[in-house]
PDB file of N, CA and C in Angstrom:
ATOM      1  N   MET A   1      23.935  21.272  24.684  1.00  0.00           N
ATOM      2  CA  MET A   1      22.745  21.796  24.191  1.00  0.00           C
ATOM      3  C   MET A   1      21.258  21.081  24.159  1.00  0.00           C
ATOM      4  N   THR A   2      21.122  21.719  23.834  1.00  0.00           N
ATOM      5  CA  THR A   2      19.583  21.342  24.374  1.00  0.00           C
ATOM      6  C   THR A   2      18.654  20.378  23.909  1.00  0.00           C
ATOM      7  N   LYS A   3      17.846  20.239  24.645  1.00  0.00           N
ATOM      8  CA  LYS A   3      16.528  18.926  23.847  1.00  0.00           C
ATOM      9  C   LYS A   3      15.334  19.184  23.179  1.00  0.00           C
ATOM     10  N   GLY A   4      15.155  20.531  22.621  1.00  0.00           N
ATOM     11  CA  GLY A   4      13.951  20.822  22.540  1.00  0.00           C
ATOM     12  C   GLY A   4      14.700  21.678  20.121  1.00  0.00           C
ATOM     13  N   THR A   5      14.140  22.836  20.228  1.00  0.00           N
ATOM     14  CA  THR A   5      14.139  22.999  19.259  1.00  0.00           C
ATOM     15  C   THR A   5      15.733  23.146  18.008  1.00  0.00           C
ATOM     16  N   THR A   6      16.530  23.540  19.162  1.00  0.00           N
ATOM     17  CA  THR A   6      17.895  23.488  18.511  1.00  0.00           C
ATOM     18  C   THR A   6      17.878  22.269  17.438  1.00  0.00           C
ATOM     19  N   SER A   7      18.407  20.670  18.629  1.00  0.00           N
ATOM     20  CA  SER A   7      18.699  19.547  18.031  1.00  0.00           C
ATOM     21  C   SER A   7      17.563  19.226  17.124  1.00  0.00           C
ATOM     22  N   PHE A   8      16.388  19.875  16.562  1.00  0.00           N
ATOM     23  CA  PHE A   8      16.063  19.912  15.322  1.00  0.00           C
ATOM     24  C   PHE A   8      16.448  19.232  14.284  1.00  0.00           C
ATOM     25  N   GLY A   9      17.660  20.185  14.736  1.00  0.00           N
ATOM     26  CA  GLY A   9      18.032  21.567  13.056  1.00  0.00           C
ATOM     27  C   GLY A   9      19.392  20.439  12.182  1.00  0.00           C
ATOM     28  N   GLU A  10      18.945  19.769  13.336  1.00  0.00           N
ATOM     29  CA  GLU A  10      20.688  18.113  12.992  1.00  0.00           C
ATOM     30  C   GLU A  10      20.153  16.996  12.094  1.00  0.00           C
ATOM     31  N   ARG A  11      18.658  17.390  12.200  1.00  0.00           N
ATOM     32  CA  ARG A  11      18.276  16.047  11.265  1.00  0.00           C
ATOM     33  C   ARG A  11      18.255  16.194  10.369  1.00  0.00           C
ATOM     34  N   ARG A  12      18.981  15.236   9.792  1.00  0.00           N
ATOM     35  CA  ARG A  12      19.945  15.524   7.966  1.00  0.00           C
ATOM     36  C   ARG A  12      19.776  14.080   7.915  1.00  0.00           C
ATOM     37  N   CYS A  13      19.455  13.120   7.816  1.00  0.00           N
ATOM     38  CA  CYS A  13      19.453  11.801   7.742  1.00  0.00           C
ATOM     39  C   CYS A  13      18.469  10.809   7.376  1.00  0.00           C
ATOM     40  N   LYS A  14      18.042  10.275   6.171  1.00  0.00           N
ATOM     41  CA  LYS A  14      17.137   9.876   6.107  1.00  0.00           C
ATOM     42  C   LYS A  14      16.861   8.521   6.125  1.00  0.00           C
ATOM     43  N   SER A  15      15.893   7.974   6.791  1.00  0.00           N
ATOM     44  CA  SER A  15      15.094   5.989   7.758  1.00  0.00           C
ATOM     45  C   SER A  15      14.411   5.550   7.119  1.00  0.00           C
ATOM     46  N   HIS A  16      14.021   6.368   5.770  1.00  0.00           N
ATOM     47  CA  HIS A  16      13.134   5.831   5.450  1.00  0.00           C
ATOM     48  C   HIS A  16      12.980   6.719   3.609  1.00  0.00           C
ATOM     49  N   THR A  17      12.424   5.786   3.122  1.00  0.00           N
ATOM     50  CA  THR A  17      12.988   5.835   1.441  1.00  0.00           C
ATOM     51  C   THR A  17      11.550   5.649   0.717  1.00  0.00           C
ATOM     52  N   LEU A  18      10.968   6.310  -0.226  1.00  0.00           N
ATOM     53  CA  LEU A  18       9.442   5.730  -1.456  1.00  0.00           C
ATOM     54  C   LEU A  18       9.976   4.197  -1.259  1.00  0.00           C
ATOM     55  N   CYS A  19       8.843   3.232  -1.149  1.00  0.00           N
ATOM     56  CA  CYS A  19       8.356   2.014  -1.089  1.00  0.00           C
ATOM     57  C   CYS A  19       7.531   1.993  -2.843  1.00  0.00           C
ATOM     58  N   ARG A  20       8.812   1.370  -3.399  1.00  0.00           N
ATOM     59  CA  ARG A  20       8.223  -0.513  -4.475  1.00  0.00           C
ATOM     60  C   ARG A  20       6.621  -0.438  -4.891  1.00  0.00           C
ATOM     61  N   ARG A  21       6.368  -1.339  -3.735  1.00  0.00           N
ATOM     62  CA  ARG A  21       4.544  -1.281  -4.151  1.00  0.00           C
ATOM     63  C   ARG A  21       3.458  -0.253  -3.353  1.00  0.00           C
ATOM     64  N   CYS A  22       3.459   0.298  -2.382  1.00  0.00           N
ATOM     65  CA  CYS A  22       2.710   1.603  -1.938  1.00  0.00           C
ATOM     66  C   CYS A  22       2.873   2.435  -1.833  1.00  0.00           C
ATOM     67  N   GLY A  23       4.074   3.119  -2.762  1.00  0.00           N
ATOM     68  CA  GLY A  23       4.622   4.827  -3.180  1.00  0.00           C
ATOM     69  C   GLY A  23       4.887   5.266  -2.293  1.00  0.00           C
ATOM     70  N   ARG A  24       4.474   5.036  -0.860  1.00  0.00           N
ATOM     71  CA  ARG A  24       5.248   6.161   0.390  1.00  0.00           C
ATOM     72  C   ARG A  24       6.364   6.424   0.884  1.00  0.00           C
ATOM     73  N   THR A  25       7.005   7.191   1.140  1.00  0.00           N
ATOM     74  CA  THR A  25       7.357   7.237   1.790  1.00  0.00           C
ATOM     75  C   THR A  25       8.042   6.522   3.098  1.00  0.00           C
ATOM     76  N   SER A  26       7.903   5.068   2.955  1.00  0.00           N
ATOM     77  CA  SER A  26       7.644   3.989   4.330  1.00  0.00           C
ATOM     78  C   SER A  26       8.604   3.443   4.500  1.00  0.00           C
ATOM     79  N   PHE A  27       9.581   2.791   3.594  1.00  0.00           N
ATOM     80  CA  PHE A  27      10.539   1.726   3.452  1.00  0.00           C
ATOM     81  C   PHE A  27      11.054   2.308   3.969  1.00  0.00           C
ATOM     82  N   HIS A  28      11.535   1.408   5.080  1.00  0.00           N
ATOM     83  CA  HIS A  28      12.915   1.519   6.075  1.00  0.00           C
ATOM     84  C   HIS A  28      14.218   1.209   5.097  1.00  0.00           C
ATOM     85  N   MET A  29      15.098   2.291   5.319  1.00  0.00           N
ATOM     86  CA  MET A  29      16.271   1.778   3.939  1.00  0.00           C
ATOM     87  C   MET A  29      17.641   0.584   4.960  1.00  0.00           C
ATOM     88  N   GLN A  30      17.203   0.594   6.586  1.00  0.00           N
ATOM     89  CA  GLN A  30      18.057  -0.250   7.393  1.00  0.00           C
ATOM     90  C   GLN A  30      17.288  -1.862   7.286  1.00  0.00           C
ATOM     91  N   LYS A  31      15.755  -1.504   7.601  1.00  0.00           N
ATOM     92  CA  LYS A  31      15.119  -3.079   8.367  1.00  0.00           C
ATOM     93  C   LYS A  31      14.945  -3.188   6.725  1.00  0.00           C
ATOM     94  N   LYS A  32      15.037  -2.308   5.452  1.00  0.00           N
ATOM     95  CA  LYS A  32      14.252  -3.939   4.249  1.00  0.00           C
ATOM     96  C   LYS A  32      13.113  -4.029   4.448  1.00  0.00           C
ATOM     97  N   SER A  33      11.876  -2.673   5.048  1.00  0.00           N
ATOM     98  CA  SER A  33      11.337  -3.223   5.084  1.00  0.00           C
ATOM     99  C   SER A  33      10.737  -2.045   5.089  1.00  0.00           C
ATOM    100  N   CYS A  34       8.605  -1.742   5.113  1.00  0.00           N
ATOM    101  CA  CYS A  34       7.953  -1.104   4.068  1.00  0.00           C
ATOM    102  C   CYS A  34       6.695  -0.594   5.510  1.00  0.00           C
ATOM    103  N   GLY A  35       7.286  -0.394   6.114  1.00  0.00           N
ATOM    104  CA  GLY A  35       6.150   0.385   7.157  1.00  0.00           C
ATOM    105  C   GLY A  35       4.263   0.635   6.234  1.00  0.00           C
ATOM    106  N   ALA A  36       4.000   1.113   5.546  1.00  0.00           N
ATOM    107  CA  ALA A  36       2.885   1.195   5.411  1.00  0.00           C
ATOM    108  C   ALA A  36       2.198  -0.458   4.470  1.00  0.00           C
ATOM    109  N   CYS A  37       3.105  -1.089   4.020  1.00  0.00           N
ATOM    110  CA  CYS A  37       1.998  -2.176   3.275  1.00  0.00           C
ATOM    111  C   CYS A  37       3.203  -3.361   3.550  1.00  0.00           C
ATOM    112  N   GLY A  38       3.989  -3.235   4.295  1.00  0.00           N
ATOM    113  CA  GLY A  38       4.860  -4.242   4.676  1.00  0.00           C
ATOM    114  C   GLY A  38       6.118  -5.077   3.756  1.00  0.00           C
ATOM    115  N   TYR A  39       6.052  -4.934   2.636  1.00  0.00           N
ATOM    116  CA  TYR A  39       7.085  -5.176   1.413  1.00  0.00           C
ATOM    117  C   TYR A  39       8.159  -4.936   2.150  1.00  0.00           C
ATOM    118  N   PRO A  40       8.679  -6.362   2.004  1.00  0.00           N
ATOM    119  CA  PRO A  40       8.749  -7.417   0.266  1.00  0.00           C
ATOM    120  C   PRO A  40       7.985  -8.596   0.736  1.00  0.00           C
ATOM    121  N   ALA A  41       7.186  -8.089   1.853  1.00  0.00           N
ATOM    122  CA  ALA A  41       6.135  -9.809   2.681  1.00  0.00           C
ATOM    123  C   ALA A  41       4.959 -10.111   1.030  1.00  0.00           C
ATOM    124  N   ALA A  42       4.845 -10.982   1.275  1.00  0.00           N
ATOM    125  CA  ALA A  42       3.881 -11.128   0.228  1.00  0.00           C
ATOM    126  C   ALA A  42       2.158 -10.718   0.298  1.00  0.00           C
ATOM    127  N   ARG A  43       2.180 -11.090   1.482  1.00  0.00           N
ATOM    128  CA  ARG A  43       0.516 -10.393   2.097  1.00  0.00           C
ATOM    129  C   ARG A  43       0.805  -9.360   2.532  1.00  0.00           C
ATOM    130  N   LEU A  44      -0.430  -8.347   2.108  1.00  0.00           N
ATOM    131  CA  LEU A  44      -0.019  -6.518   2.383  1.00  0.00           C
ATOM    132  C   LEU A  44      -0.510  -6.289   3.882  1.00  0.00           C
ATOM    133  N   ARG A  45       0.287  -5.610   4.355  1.00  0.00           N
ATOM    134  CA  ARG A  45       0.150  -5.483   5.480  1.00  0.00           C
ATOM    135  C   ARG A  45      -1.139  -4.856   5.929  1.00  0.00           C
ATOM    136  N   LYS A  46      -1.812  -5.324   7.082  1.00  0.00           N
ATOM    137  CA  LYS A  46      -3.187  -5.043   7.939  1.00  0.00           C
ATOM    138  C   LYS A  46      -3.468  -5.533   8.868  1.00  0.00           C
ATOM    139  N   TYR A  47      -4.363  -4.478  10.110  1.00  0.00           N
ATOM    140  CA  TYR A  47      -4.584  -4.992  11.003  1.00  0.00           C
ATOM    141  C   TYR A  47      -5.269  -3.939  11.367  1.00  0.00           C
ATOM    142  N   ASN A  48      -6.292  -5.380  12.238  1.00  0.00           N
ATOM    143  CA  ASN A  48      -7.847  -4.871  12.503  1.00  0.00           C
ATOM    144  C   ASN A  48      -7.930  -3.438  14.005  1.00  0.00           C
ATOM    145  N   TRP A  49      -6.627  -3.031  14.330  1.00  0.00           N
ATOM    146  CA  TRP A  49      -6.971  -1.796  15.532  1.00  0.00           C
ATOM    147  C   TRP A  49      -7.455  -1.368  14.548  1.00  0.00           C
ATOM    148  N   SER A  50      -6.950  -1.121  13.297  1.00  0.00           N
ATOM    149  CA  SER A  50      -6.506   0.313  12.760  1.00  0.00           C
ATOM    150  C   SER A  50      -7.915   0.328  11.269  1.00  0.00           C
ATOM    151  N   VAL A  51      -9.281  -0.072  11.789  1.00  0.00           N
ATOM    152  CA  VAL A  51     -10.395  -0.383  10.751  1.00  0.00           C
ATOM    153  C   VAL A  51      -9.987   0.792   9.621  1.00  0.00           C
ATOM    154  N   LYS A  52      -9.713   2.298   9.959  1.00  0.00           N
ATOM    155  CA  LYS A  52      -9.594   3.134   8.905  1.00  0.00           C
ATOM    156  C   LYS A  52      -8.767   3.263   7.965  1.00  0.00           C
ATOM    157  N   ALA A  53      -7.627   3.184   8.799  1.00  0.00           N
ATOM    158  CA  ALA A  53      -6.360   2.081   7.399  1.00  0.00           C
ATOM    159  C   ALA A  53      -6.835   2.123   6.699  1.00  0.00           C
ATOM    160  N   ILE A  54      -7.405   0.033   7.167  1.00  0.00           N
ATOM    161  CA  ILE A  54      -7.624  -0.412   6.002  1.00  0.00           C
ATOM    162  C   ILE A  54      -9.061  -0.300   5.537  1.00  0.00           C
ATOM    163  N   ARG A  55     -10.421   0.712   5.339  1.00  0.00           N
ATOM    164  CA  ARG A  55     -10.594   1.904   4.554  1.00  0.00           C
ATOM    165  C   ARG A  55      -9.871   1.895   3.597  1.00  0.00           C
ATOM    166  N   ARG A  56      -8.878   2.688   3.932  1.00  0.00           N
ATOM    167  CA  ARG A  56      -8.609   3.260   2.709  1.00  0.00           C
ATOM    168  C   ARG A  56      -7.233   2.917   1.937  1.00  0.00           C
ATOM    169  N   LYS A  57      -7.517   1.383   2.026  1.00  0.00           N
ATOM    170  CA  LYS A  57      -6.940   0.300   2.034  1.00  0.00           C
ATOM    171  C   LYS A  57      -7.212  -0.546   0.751  1.00  0.00           C
ATOM    172  N   THR A  58      -8.579  -0.600   0.603  1.00  0.00           N
ATOM    173  CA  THR A  58      -9.123  -1.544   0.572  1.00  0.00           C
ATOM    174  C   THR A  58      -9.585  -2.033  -0.974  1.00  0.00           C
ATOM    175  N   THR A  59     -10.079  -2.320  -1.367  1.00  0.00           N
ATOM    176  CA  THR A  59      -9.855  -2.587  -2.852  1.00  0.00           C
ATOM    177  C   THR A  59     -11.357  -2.143  -3.122  1.00  0.00           C
ATOM    178  N   GLY A  60     -11.414  -0.924  -4.774  1.00  0.00           N
ATOM    179  CA  GLY A  60     -12.345  -0.439  -5.217  1.00  0.00           C
ATOM    180  C   GLY A  60     -12.369   1.031  -4.371  1.00  0.00           C
ATOM    181  N   THR A  61     -10.854   1.798  -4.268  1.00  0.00           N
ATOM    182  CA  THR A  61     -10.399   2.871  -3.768  1.00  0.00           C
ATOM    183  C   THR A  61      -8.940   3.259  -4.417  1.00  0.00           C
ATOM    184  N   GLY A  62      -8.744   1.967  -5.630  1.00  0.00           N
ATOM    185  CA  GLY A  62      -8.058   2.824  -6.595  1.00  0.00           C
ATOM    186  C   GLY A  62      -8.866   2.692  -7.844  1.00  0.00           C
ATOM    187  N   ARG A  63      -7.602   2.597  -8.982  1.00  0.00           N
ATOM    188  CA  ARG A  63      -8.729   2.643 -10.802  1.00  0.00           C
ATOM    189  C   ARG A  63      -9.260   1.200 -10.084  1.00  0.00           C
ATOM    190  N   THR A  64      -8.963  -0.750  -9.970  1.00  0.00           N
ATOM    191  CA  THR A  64     -10.170  -1.662  -9.864  1.00  0.00           C
ATOM    192  C   THR A  64      -9.655  -1.889 -11.486  1.00  0.00           C
ATOM    193  N   ALA A  65      -8.863  -1.409 -12.292  1.00  0.00           N
ATOM    194  CA  ALA A  65      -9.292  -1.709 -13.055  1.00  0.00           C
ATOM    195  C   ALA A  65      -9.157  -3.492 -14.122  1.00  0.00           C
ATOM    196  N   HIS A  66      -8.621  -4.033 -13.197  1.00  0.00           N
ATOM    197  CA  HIS A  66      -8.883  -5.643 -13.499  1.00  0.00           C
ATOM    198  C   HIS A  66     -10.273  -6.264 -13.389  1.00  0.00           C
ATOM    199  N   LEU A  67     -10.597  -6.106 -12.015  1.00  0.00           N
ATOM    200  CA  LEU A  67     -11.782  -6.298 -11.096  1.00  0.00           C
ATOM    201  C   LEU A  67     -12.924  -5.945 -12.035  1.00  0.00           C
ATOM    202  N   ARG A  68     -12.934  -3.923 -12.771  1.00  0.00           N
ATOM    203  CA  ARG A  68     -14.382  -3.894 -13.289  1.00  0.00           C
ATOM    204  C   ARG A  68     -13.980  -4.234 -14.992  1.00  0.00           C
ATOM    205  N   ASN A  69     -13.166  -5.163 -15.118  1.00  0.00           N
ATOM    206  CA  ASN A  69     -13.492  -6.283 -16.609  1.00  0.00           C
ATOM    207  C   ASN A  69     -14.176  -7.448 -16.100  1.00  0.00           C
ATOM    208  N   VAL A  70     -13.837  -7.733 -15.007  1.00  0.00           N
ATOM    209  CA  VAL A  70     -14.650  -9.357 -14.055  1.00  0.00           C
ATOM    210  C   VAL A  70     -15.846  -9.447 -14.462  1.00  0.00           C
ATOM    211  N   ASN A  71     -15.996  -7.790 -13.637  1.00  0.00           N
ATOM    212  CA  ASN A  71     -17.673  -8.223 -13.415  1.00  0.00           C
ATOM    213  C   ASN A  71     -18.249  -7.856 -14.867  1.00  0.00           C
ATOM    214  N   ARG A  72     -18.347  -7.551 -15.643  1.00  0.00           N
ATOM    215  CA  ARG A  72     -18.638  -7.560 -17.187  1.00  0.00           C
ATOM    216  C   ARG A  72     -18.553  -9.106 -17.745  1.00  0.00           C
ATOM    217  N   ARG A  73     -17.349  -9.525 -17.605  1.00  0.00           N
ATOM    218  CA  ARG A  73     -17.672 -10.723 -17.513  1.00  0.00           C
ATOM    219  C   ARG A  73     -18.434 -12.172 -16.627  1.00  0.00           C
ATOM    220  N   PHE A  74     -17.994 -11.954 -15.851  1.00  0.00           N
ATOM    221  CA  PHE A  74     -18.817 -12.241 -14.695  1.00  0.00           C
ATOM    222  C   PHE A  74     -20.593 -12.550 -15.163  1.00  0.00           C
ATOM    223  N   LYS A  75     -21.439 -11.275 -15.831  1.00  0.00           N
ATOM    224  CA  LYS A  75     -22.235 -11.042 -16.227  1.00  0.00           C
ATOM    225  C   LYS A  75     -22.763 -11.484 -17.571  1.00  0.00           C
ATOM    226  N   ASN A  76     -21.300 -12.233 -18.299  1.00  0.00           N
ATOM    227  CA  ASN A  76     -21.703 -12.971 -19.610  1.00  0.00           C
ATOM    228  C   ASN A  76     -21.519 -13.741 -19.502  1.00  0.00           C
ATOM    229  N   GLY A  77     -20.893 -13.924 -18.298  1.00  0.00           N
ATOM    230  CA  GLY A  77     -21.136 -16.018 -17.490  1.00  0.00           C
ATOM    231  C   GLY A  77     -19.334 -15.969 -18.424  1.00  0.00           C
ATOM    232  N   PHE A  78     -18.661 -15.526 -18.290  1.00  0.00           N
ATOM    233  CA  PHE A  78     -17.449 -15.496 -18.339  1.00  0.00           C
ATOM    234  C   PHE A  78     -17.073 -16.401 -19.971  1.00  0.00           C
ATOM    235  N   ARG A  79     -17.675 -16.259 -20.813  1.00  0.00           N
ATOM    236  CA  ARG A  79     -18.052 -16.475 -22.418  1.00  0.00           C
ATOM    237  C   ARG A  79     -16.517 -15.969 -22.892  1.00  0.00           C
ATOM    238  N   THR A  80     -15.716 -17.355 -23.591  1.00  0.00           N
ATOM    239  CA  THR A  80     -14.870 -16.594 -24.403  1.00  0.00           C
ATOM    240  C   THR A  80     -14.882 -17.513 -25.731  1.00  0.00           C
ATOM    241  N   GLY A  81     -14.338 -16.758 -26.969  1.00  0.00           N
ATOM    242  CA  GLY A  81     -14.123 -17.702 -28.472  1.00  0.00           C
ATOM    243  C   GLY A  81     -14.776 -17.342 -29.121  1.00  0.00           C
ATOM    244  N   GLN A  82     -15.797 -16.433 -28.548  1.00  0.00           N
ATOM    245  CA  GLN A  82     -17.496 -16.878 -29.118  1.00  0.00           C
ATOM    246  C   GLN A  82     -17.412 -15.907 -29.774  1.00  0.00           C
ATOM    247  N   THR A  83     -18.478 -15.797 -31.415  1.00  0.00           N
ATOM    248  CA  THR A  83     -18.568 -14.451 -32.080  1.00  0.00           C
ATOM    249  C   THR A  83     -19.787 -13.695 -32.161  1.00  0.00           C
ATOM    250  N   ALA A  84     -20.686 -12.784 -31.997  1.00  0.00           N
ATOM    251  CA  ALA A  84     -21.587 -12.504 -32.240  1.00  0.00           C
ATOM    252  C   ALA A  84     -22.822 -12.799 -33.114  1.00  0.00           C
TER     253      ALA A  84
END
């Protein structure tokens, strides 16, 4: 059996599956950990030697659904329960 093209045809088993937290196919099923975000660790996986990866995943690259509301409330001094 050769080491090249013919061997690649026998690769049928999956070692990685979808991750719950980041949605990428980086969750290792035997290790039970994600190679992209570090799930199930509480902190997000982040290394300074990969600046470009940090740029892709940082705050503001997604929907920022909650942060948009915080910015508006900050502008008004976080007032609550008042009527106009």
